[in-house]
Tab-separated table of C-alpha atoms and ligand atoms in Angstrom:
chain	number	residue	atom	x	y	z
T	1	MET	CA	19.853	-37.481	5.379
T	2	THR	CA	19.542	-34.315	6.879
T	3	SER	CA	16.263	-32.876	7.433
T	4	SER	CA	14.985	-29.706	4.825
T	5	LEU	CA	15.574	-27.036	6.758
T	6	VAL	CA	12.261	-24.455	6.385
T	7	GLY	CA	8.608	-26.417	4.784
T	8	ASP	CA	7.471	-25.714	1.737
T	9	HIS	CA	5.820	-23.212	2.262
T	10	ILE	CA	8.815	-20.687	2.727
T	11	GLU	CA	11.255	-22.396	0.338
T	12	THR	CA	8.917	-21.790	-2.537
T	13	LEU	CA	7.681	-18.236	-0.614
T	14	LYS	CA	9.349	-14.707	-2.701
T	15	PRO	CA	10.462	-12.642	-0.770
T	16	TYR	CA	8.505	-8.799	-1.356
T	17	VAL	CA	10.828	-5.982	-3.458
T	18	PRO	CA	10.143	-2.807	-2.883
T	19	GLY	CA	10.883	-0.760	-5.670
T	20	LYS	CA	14.943	0.639	-6.266
T	21	PRO	CA	16.669	3.009	-3.991
T	22	ILE	CA	17.662	5.939	-5.818
T	23	GLU	CA	21.293	5.365	-3.782
T	24	GLU	CA	21.611	1.651	-5.289
T	25	LEU	CA	21.256	3.271	-9.238
T	26	GLN	CA	23.134	5.661	-8.301
T	27	ARG	CA	26.177	2.945	-7.431
T	28	GLU	CA	25.182	0.829	-10.742
T	29	LEU	CA	25.215	3.845	-12.897
T	30	ASP	CA	26.623	7.113	-13.626
T	31	VAL	CA	23.206	8.602	-14.331
T	32	ASP	CA	22.556	12.690	-13.748
T	33	ASN	CA	20.297	13.999	-10.599
T	34	PRO	CA	17.623	10.518	-10.708
T	35	ILE	CA	14.801	10.435	-9.902
T	36	LYS	CA	12.136	7.245	-8.245
T	37	LEU	CA	8.947	7.131	-9.159
T	38	ALA	CA	8.263	3.399	-7.979
T	39	SER	CA	6.718	3.638	-4.583
T	40	ASN	CA	3.697	6.268	-4.592
T	41	GLU	CA	6.054	8.581	-2.298
T	42	ASN	CA	5.151	11.961	-1.087
T	43	PRO	CA	7.313	14.412	-3.638
T	44	LEU	CA	7.045	16.835	-1.319
T	45	GLY	CA	8.976	15.636	1.298
T	46	PRO	CA	8.224	14.530	4.590
T	47	SER	CA	5.081	16.918	6.661
T	48	PRO	CA	6.973	19.300	8.119
T	49	LYS	CA	5.424	19.207	11.490
T	50	ALA	CA	6.159	16.017	11.686
T	51	VAL	CA	9.644	16.336	10.722
T	52	ALA	CA	9.819	19.572	13.836
T	53	ALA	CA	7.983	17.063	16.074
T	54	ILE	CA	11.169	13.972	15.397
T	55	ASN	CA	13.649	16.777	15.648
T	56	GLN	CA	12.236	17.737	19.348
T	57	LYS	CA	12.732	13.741	19.912
T	58	LEU	CA	16.277	13.524	19.211
T	59	HIS	CA	17.826	13.633	22.286
T	60	ALA	CA	16.216	10.797	23.803
T	61	LEU	CA	16.758	8.057	21.682
T	62	HIS	CA	18.880	5.854	24.238
T	63	TYR	CA	15.330	5.595	25.906
T	64	TYR	CA	12.996	2.237	24.742
T	65	PRO	CA	9.919	3.600	23.521
T	66	ASP	CA	6.822	3.437	25.012
T	67	GLY	CA	5.928	-0.112	24.697
T	68	ALA	CA	2.004	0.736	24.874
T	69	ALA	CA	2.597	3.647	22.211
T	70	HIS	CA	0.428	6.131	23.990
T	71	ARG	CA	0.830	8.996	22.423
T	72	MET	CA	0.529	7.662	19.595
T	73	VAL	CA	-3.069	5.668	19.886
T	74	HIS	CA	-4.432	8.493	21.435
T	75	ALA	CA	-3.588	10.841	18.764
T	76	VAL	CA	-5.621	8.298	16.579
T	77	ALA	CA	-8.240	8.161	18.710
T	78	ASP	CA	-8.538	11.422	18.724
T	79	PHE	CA	-8.631	11.815	14.952
T	80	HIS	CA	-11.228	9.399	14.579
T	81	ASP	CA	-13.559	9.976	17.689
T	82	ILE	CA	-12.750	6.818	18.408
T	83	ASP	CA	-12.265	4.391	21.861
T	84	PRO	CA	-8.908	4.134	21.844
T	85	ALA	CA	-8.974	0.360	22.967
T	86	ARG	CA	-10.332	0.313	19.458
T	87	ILE	CA	-6.560	1.172	17.941
T	88	ILE	CA	-3.341	-0.930	17.383
T	89	THR	CA	0.184	0.605	15.799
T	90	GLY	CA	2.304	-0.592	13.963
T	91	ASN	CA	5.888	-0.262	12.402
T	92	GLY	CA	4.196	0.271	9.449
T	93	SER	CA	1.189	-0.847	8.581
T	94	ASP	CA	2.891	-3.865	6.677
T	95	GLU	CA	3.695	-5.081	10.570
T	96	VAL	CA	-0.679	-4.533	11.930
T	97	LEU	CA	-0.999	-7.095	8.764
T	98	THR	CA	1.436	-9.468	9.680
T	99	THR	CA	0.175	-9.467	12.962
T	100	ALA	CA	-3.325	-9.789	11.981
T	101	VAL	CA	-2.224	-12.694	10.172
T	102	ARG	CA	-0.660	-14.223	12.863
T	103	THR	CA	-2.500	-13.587	15.899
T	104	PHE	CA	-5.933	-14.733	13.785
T	105	CYS	CA	-5.072	-17.609	11.908
T	106	ASP	CA	-4.072	-20.962	12.937
T	107	TYR	CA	-0.251	-21.712	11.340
T	108	GLY	CA	-0.591	-24.362	8.426
T	109	ALA	CA	-4.358	-24.847	9.378
T	110	ASP	CA	-6.539	-22.141	8.016
T	111	SER	CA	-7.543	-20.030	4.614
T	112	ALA	CA	-7.304	-16.689	3.938
T	113	VAL	CA	-9.356	-14.845	0.070
T	114	ILE	CA	-6.760	-13.533	-1.653
T	115	SER	CA	-7.416	-10.637	-5.300
T	116	GLU	CA	-4.787	-11.168	-8.031
T	117	HIS	CA	-3.275	-8.010	-8.892
T	118	SER	CA	-2.820	-6.869	-5.160
T	119	PHE	CA	-0.370	-5.668	-2.641
T	120	SER	CA	1.675	-8.450	-2.549
T	121	ALA	CA	2.482	-8.432	1.260
T	122	TYR	CA	-1.239	-10.508	1.435
T	123	GLY	CA	0.409	-13.389	-0.239
T	124	ILE	CA	3.809	-13.164	1.527
T	125	ARG	CA	1.918	-12.894	4.742
T	126	CYS	CA	-0.236	-15.679	4.304
T	127	GLN	CA	2.190	-18.484	2.858
T	128	ALA	CA	4.795	-17.527	5.438
T	129	HIS	CA	1.990	-18.695	7.314
T	130	ASN	CA	1.638	-21.417	5.534
T	131	LEU	CA	-1.662	-20.535	4.619
T	132	GLN	CA	-3.977	-21.872	1.938
T	133	ILE	CA	-4.672	-18.761	-0.114
T	134	ARG	CA	-7.296	-18.794	-2.497
T	135	TRP	CA	-5.947	-16.706	-5.628
T	136	VAL	CA	-9.558	-14.518	-6.664
T	137	PRO	CA	-8.834	-13.559	-10.545
T	138	MET	CA	-9.895	-9.827	-11.153
T	139	ALA	CA	-12.927	-8.623	-12.699
T	140	ARG	CA	-12.533	-6.803	-16.171
T	141	GLY	CA	-11.135	-3.386	-16.162
T	142	LEU	CA	-8.826	-4.626	-13.027
T	143	ASN	CA	-11.218	-4.065	-10.217
T	144	TYR	CA	-11.749	-6.413	-7.522
T	145	ASP	CA	-14.357	-9.277	-8.252
T	146	LEU	CA	-15.914	-9.324	-4.561
T	147	ASP	CA	-18.779	-11.752	-6.649
T	148	ALA	CA	-16.236	-14.253	-6.363
T	149	MET	CA	-14.033	-13.202	-3.540
T	150	ALA	CA	-17.287	-14.051	-1.039
T	151	GLU	CA	-17.370	-17.289	-3.246
T	152	ALA	CA	-14.072	-18.461	-2.418
T	153	VAL	CA	-14.979	-18.084	1.230
T	154	ASP	CA	-15.815	-20.953	3.189
T	155	GLU	CA	-15.261	-22.340	6.628
T	156	THR	CA	-11.836	-23.112	6.542
T	157	THR	CA	-11.305	-18.856	5.591
T	158	LYS	CA	-10.664	-16.825	8.373
T	159	ILE	CA	-8.869	-13.780	6.756
T	160	VAL	CA	-9.631	-11.660	3.509
T	161	PHE	CA	-8.070	-8.744	1.811
T	162	VAL	CA	-9.202	-5.995	-0.035
T	163	ALA	CA	-6.943	-2.964	-0.559
T	164	ASN	CA	-9.010	-0.114	-0.919
T	165	PRO	CA	-8.070	2.163	-3.529
T	166	ASN	CA	-5.643	-0.718	-4.914
T	167	ASN	CA	-1.568	-1.258	-5.025
T	168	PRO	CA	-0.873	-1.547	-8.701
T	169	THR	CA	-4.206	-0.679	-10.303
T	170	GLY	CA	-5.488	2.445	-8.668
T	171	THR	CA	-9.101	1.009	-8.854
T	172	TYR	CA	-11.224	1.186	-6.065
T	173	VAL	CA	-14.117	-0.164	-4.494
T	174	PRO	CA	-17.310	1.632	-4.204
T	175	ALA	CA	-19.259	2.099	-1.186
T	176	ASP	CA	-22.423	-0.062	-2.170
T	177	ARG	CA	-20.585	-3.012	-3.104
T	178	LEU	CA	-18.065	-2.773	0.160
T	179	ARG	CA	-20.936	-3.119	1.972
T	180	ARG	CA	-22.776	-5.415	0.936
T	181	PHE	CA	-19.617	-8.132	1.081
T	182	LEU	CA	-19.465	-6.985	4.566
T	183	ALA	CA	-22.387	-7.693	4.948
T	184	GLY	CA	-22.533	-11.366	3.049
T	185	LEU	CA	-19.727	-12.837	5.315
T	186	PRO	CA	-19.807	-15.206	7.760
T	187	ASP	CA	-19.044	-13.899	10.625
T	188	HIS	CA	-15.858	-16.332	11.428
T	189	VAL	CA	-14.476	-14.431	9.126
T	190	VAL	CA	-11.604	-11.156	9.442
T	191	VAL	CA	-11.935	-8.671	7.145
T	192	VAL	CA	-8.842	-6.557	6.949
T	193	VAL	CA	-9.523	-3.261	4.587
T	194	ASP	CA	-6.018	-1.980	3.878
T	195	GLU	CA	-6.576	1.807	3.037
T	196	ALA	CA	-3.394	3.482	2.265
T	197	TYR	CA	-4.500	5.374	0.032
T	198	HIS	CA	-7.015	6.657	1.310
T	199	GLN	CA	-6.953	10.281	1.079
T	200	TYR	CA	-5.987	10.203	-2.228
T	201	VAL	CA	-9.013	9.160	-3.708
T	202	GLN	CA	-11.638	11.698	-5.103
T	203	ALA	CA	-14.772	9.699	-6.541
T	204	ASP	CA	-17.958	10.201	-5.207
T	205	ASP	CA	-19.147	7.021	-4.188
T	206	TYR	CA	-15.667	5.922	-2.024
T	207	GLN	CA	-15.832	5.513	1.225
T	208	SER	CA	-13.446	4.391	4.180
T	209	ALA	CA	-14.332	1.027	5.423
T	210	LEU	CA	-14.516	3.341	9.147
T	211	GLU	CA	-17.957	3.931	8.460
T	212	MET	CA	-18.699	0.203	7.626
T	213	ARG	CA	-17.624	-1.334	11.586
T	214	ASP	CA	-21.170	-2.303	11.855
T	215	VAL	CA	-22.010	-3.947	8.865
T	216	HIS	CA	-19.244	-6.717	9.586
T	217	ASP	CA	-18.380	-7.144	13.384
T	218	ARG	CA	-14.726	-9.090	12.530
T	219	LEU	CA	-13.536	-5.781	10.688
T	220	LEU	CA	-9.889	-4.298	10.433
T	221	VAL	CA	-9.204	-0.909	8.967
T	222	THR	CA	-5.125	-0.710	8.389
T	223	ARG	CA	-3.921	3.001	7.276
T	224	THR	CA	0.048	4.447	6.848
T	225	LEU	CA	2.019	7.389	7.402
T	226	SER	CA	4.103	6.419	4.163
T	227	LYS	CA	1.936	8.085	1.682
T	228	ILE	CA	0.264	11.329	2.146
T	229	TYR	CA	2.103	12.321	5.322
T	230	GLY	CA	5.640	11.291	3.779
T	231	MET	CA	7.122	9.414	6.236
T	232	ALA	CA	7.969	5.931	4.564
T	233	GLY	CA	11.516	6.283	5.979
T	234	VAL	CA	9.866	6.550	9.954
T	235	ARG	CA	7.604	3.374	9.061
T	236	ALA	CA	4.457	4.240	10.748
T	237	GLY	CA	1.103	2.812	10.519
T	238	TYR	CA	-2.540	1.143	12.535
T	239	GLY	CA	-4.934	-0.683	11.994
T	240	ILE	CA	-8.921	0.484	13.805
T	241	ALA	CA	-10.636	-3.295	14.744
T	242	ASN	CA	-13.597	-4.236	17.693
T	243	PRO	CA	-12.008	-4.116	21.303
T	244	GLU	CA	-10.885	-8.052	21.561
T	245	MET	CA	-9.236	-7.763	18.066
T	246	ILE	CA	-7.299	-5.840	18.821
T	247	ASP	CA	-6.752	-6.808	22.272
T	248	ARG	CA	-5.539	-10.092	20.865
T	249	MET	CA	-3.583	-8.557	18.033
T	250	GLN	CA	-2.001	-6.632	21.766
T	251	ARG	CA	-0.814	-10.001	22.525
T	252	VAL	CA	1.622	-10.975	19.527
T	253	ARG	CA	2.468	-8.392	18.348
T	254	GLU	CA	6.288	-7.485	19.019
T	255	PRO	CA	7.579	-5.491	22.035
T	256	PHE	CA	8.637	-1.891	21.348
T	257	ASN	CA	6.438	-2.379	16.947
T	258	SER	CA	6.699	1.543	17.091
T	259	ASN	CA	9.686	3.190	17.598
T	260	SER	CA	9.929	6.844	19.165
T	261	LEU	CA	10.681	8.872	16.708
T	262	ALA	CA	6.991	7.413	15.102
T	263	GLN	CA	5.653	7.619	18.162
T	264	VAL	CA	6.184	11.254	18.360
T	265	ALA	CA	5.827	11.756	14.305
T	266	LEU	CA	2.167	10.348	13.942
T	267	PRO	CA	0.742	12.825	16.052
T	268	ALA	CA	2.412	16.036	14.394
T	269	ALA	CA	1.494	14.429	10.857
T	270	LEU	CA	-1.945	13.855	12.081
T	271	GLU	CA	-2.366	17.665	12.342
T	272	ASP	CA	-0.972	18.579	9.767
T	273	GLN	CA	-3.786	18.214	7.382
T	274	GLU	CA	-2.762	21.249	5.491
T	275	PHE	CA	0.084	19.411	4.363
T	276	VAL	CA	-2.498	16.476	3.099
T	277	ARG	CA	-4.448	19.054	1.388
T	278	GLU	CA	-1.362	20.102	-0.612
T	279	SER	CA	-0.501	16.940	-1.120
T	280	VAL	CA	-3.168	16.259	-2.842
T	281	GLU	CA	-3.421	19.142	-4.807
T	282	VAL	CA	0.253	18.407	-6.416
T	283	ASN	CA	-0.962	14.328	-7.261
T	284	GLU	CA	-3.449	15.999	-9.634
T	285	ALA	CA	-1.364	18.462	-10.892
T	286	GLY	CA	0.885	14.851	-11.514
T	287	ARG	CA	-2.106	12.839	-12.911
T	288	THR	CA	-3.247	15.609	-15.448
T	289	ALA	CA	-0.035	16.125	-16.707
T	290	LEU	CA	1.080	12.664	-16.346
T	291	GLU	CA	-1.623	11.319	-18.467
T	292	ALA	CA	-1.467	14.409	-20.919
T	293	GLY	CA	2.187	12.844	-21.710
T	294	LEU	CA	0.691	9.578	-21.971
T	295	SER	CA	-1.344	9.758	-24.020
T	296	GLU	CA	0.875	11.910	-26.329
T	297	LEU	CA	2.305	8.010	-26.424
T	298	SER	CA	-1.060	5.912	-27.166
T	299	GLU	CA	0.193	5.088	-30.456
T	300	MET	CA	2.992	3.747	-29.952
T	301	GLY	CA	0.559	1.514	-27.349
T	302	VAL	CA	0.748	3.318	-24.423
T	303	GLY	CA	-2.787	3.114	-22.027
T	304	TRP	CA	-3.374	3.148	-17.931
T	305	VAL	CA	-6.447	2.423	-16.089
T	306	GLU	CA	-7.949	5.494	-13.760
T	307	SER	CA	-6.537	5.322	-10.979
T	308	GLU	CA	-8.154	6.624	-7.279
T	309	THR	CA	-4.487	6.710	-6.328
T	310	ASN	CA	-1.039	8.389	-6.053
T	311	PHE	CA	0.380	6.413	-8.572
T	312	LEU	CA	-0.543	5.085	-12.118
T	313	LEU	CA	-0.349	1.361	-13.602
T	314	VAL	CA	0.329	1.822	-17.254
T	315	LYS	CA	-0.110	-0.033	-20.043
T	316	THR	CA	2.920	-0.577	-22.190
T	317	PRO	CA	3.432	-2.479	-25.933
T	318	VAL	CA	6.607	-4.407	-24.545
T	319	GLU	CA	7.230	-6.514	-21.217
T	320	GLY	CA	7.107	-3.528	-19.117
T	321	LYS	CA	10.478	-4.966	-17.238
T	322	LYS	CA	12.083	-4.078	-20.386
T	323	ILE	CA	11.175	-0.454	-20.817
T	324	TYR	CA	11.649	0.190	-16.558
T	325	ASP	CA	15.814	-1.279	-17.092
T	326	ALA	CA	15.439	1.603	-20.281
T	327	MET	CA	14.096	4.349	-18.227
T	328	LEU	CA	16.848	3.385	-15.797
T	329	HIS	CA	19.632	4.742	-17.872
T	330	GLN	CA	17.662	8.169	-18.275
T	331	GLY	CA	18.142	8.461	-14.527
T	332	VAL	CA	13.984	7.383	-14.269
T	333	ILE	CA	13.296	5.013	-12.080
T	334	VAL	CA	8.924	3.139	-12.138
T	335	ARG	CA	7.852	-0.082	-11.095
T	336	PRO	CA	7.563	-2.839	-12.939
T	337	THR	CA	5.172	-5.071	-11.792
T	338	GLY	CA	5.472	-8.474	-13.853
T	339	GLY	CA	5.777	-9.508	-9.719
T	340	TYR	CA	2.128	-8.422	-9.255
T	341	GLY	CA	1.299	-10.586	-12.289
T	342	LEU	CA	1.077	-8.030	-14.486
T	343	PRO	CA	4.377	-7.876	-16.650
T	344	ASN	CA	2.920	-5.404	-19.642
T	345	TYR	CA	2.449	-3.174	-17.302
T	346	LEU	CA	4.352	-0.622	-15.228
T	347	ARG	CA	3.351	0.869	-12.229
T	348	ILE	CA	4.066	5.016	-11.937
T	349	SER	CA	4.128	6.875	-8.741
T	350	LEU	CA	3.011	10.373	-9.127
T	351	ALA	CA	4.868	13.500	-9.253
T	352	GLN	CA	4.984	17.310	-9.679
T	353	PRO	CA	4.253	18.180	-13.512
T	354	GLU	CA	8.104	18.887	-13.889
T	355	LYS	CA	8.921	15.735	-12.730
T	356	MET	CA	6.033	13.996	-14.588
T	357	LYS	CA	7.336	15.840	-18.304
T	358	ARG	CA	11.180	13.815	-17.714
T	359	CYS	CA	9.375	10.490	-16.997
T	360	ILE	CA	7.769	10.872	-20.222
T	361	ARG	CA	10.437	11.512	-22.454
T	362	ALA	CA	12.462	9.381	-20.433
T	363	LEU	CA	9.190	6.759	-21.306
T	364	ARG	CA	9.158	8.043	-24.913
T	365	SER	CA	12.887	7.224	-25.100
T	366	ALA	CA	13.184	3.643	-23.662
T	367	LEU	CA	10.226	2.976	-26.173
T	368	LYS	CA	11.884	3.667	-29.579
T	369	GLU	CA	15.433	2.323	-28.270
T	370	LEU	CA	13.047	-0.620	-27.849
T	371	ALA	CA	12.283	-0.178	-31.543
T	372	VAL	CA	8.482	0.602	-30.536
T	373	THR	CA	6.837	2.610	-33.464
T	374	GLU	CA	4.192	4.861	-33.640
T	375	GLU	CA	1.797	2.595	-35.555
T	376	SER	CA	2.646	-1.081	-33.182
I	1	PLP	C1	-2.274	-0.973	-0.135
I	1	PLP	C2	-0.851	-1.265	0.433
I	1	PLP	N1	-0.940	-1.396	1.984
I	1	PLP	C3	0.061	-1.146	2.796
I	1	PLP	C4	1.480	-0.402	1.799
I	1	PLP	C5	2.350	-0.986	3.574
I	1	PLP	O1	2.692	0.325	3.880
I	1	PLP	P1	3.407	0.758	4.718
I	1	PLP	O2	4.707	1.234	4.926
I	1	PLP	O3	2.302	1.385	6.276
I	1	PLP	O4	4.219	-0.312	5.187
I	1	PLP	C6	1.448	-0.039	0.921
I	1	PLP	C7	2.261	0.538	0.687
I	1	PLP	O5	3.210	0.504	-0.697
I	1	PLP	C8	0.679	-0.456	-0.174
I	1	PLP	O6	0.899	-0.323	-1.320
């Protein structure tokens, strides 16, 4: 008998399911002018300053990137006014999360605490590293239950993830609660606060965990270029932690994990705060338009969760995947959230009001096709 190829933790691992690319939909279905509202990308496109910087770099692509990502690290240091020794860059913030798990957690030995209905990469990375995962249910309103998460932590727990605000719910943890949670954790625990959607938050009682570095020493805050800076295709993100943590993560990361285009795009994008402001304005206009359209469908059992991000988690009267499939035929790609443990929802990225109106038309027609009546 041959021995098994992989351990059970790999055999049972469900791969990350990304939003459907527009080109894939075009290959599968003959639809006019499809729009993608599935991956929380910036509907304005990439930061123009970052694109200009990339154009300047194209002639030098035969060189390996700077392995230390010096320009990137220093741009982040200047932007946040912190010591460069506190920064690691990555192939998207996703890779920073992976490096954190590989660096801080003993393979097959430690445990991780993760909230249900949160970003799926956390569970995937921890399972791939054969960690014991403590899944913590959410509190009412699809909010993180930080008290329950603190209770799930014990001496085996090496890493805890908090997405603030969270994907796919769009909910956030107010500053005082996050601060209390961090203060109560044992020193040995690494807390990752993932701030991929930070710039979209409007709530007054939200605060970045970068302001809480004095509360818990083993804190890693991650940010990305993929969302508000519109650079998801470039793959650039970074993490901020204490110098000892960064030093150990630098030992583990891949040698050229920040590619040459990311290294010029990131400094330019961080300088493009005008683009960030414009993106927030478009996001708020999109929110108003989508919420208005969804309220018109409330008779059909449609609702949504209040969001501090660039997407809305929409409650559906029938399984979200069925509505998603029907909407594809209208050329509108949204995201079913069954994989996040939320089968009766869809996640819809915010975009310009006209795209939101098209999305509502597609949603209404999908509901009618699925025979959802006004009274249901
Ligand atoms: C909460 C959260 N963290 C991290 C990421 C990954 O971002 P990146 O493109 O930087 O890897 C995403 C992407 O959807 C996300 O939603």
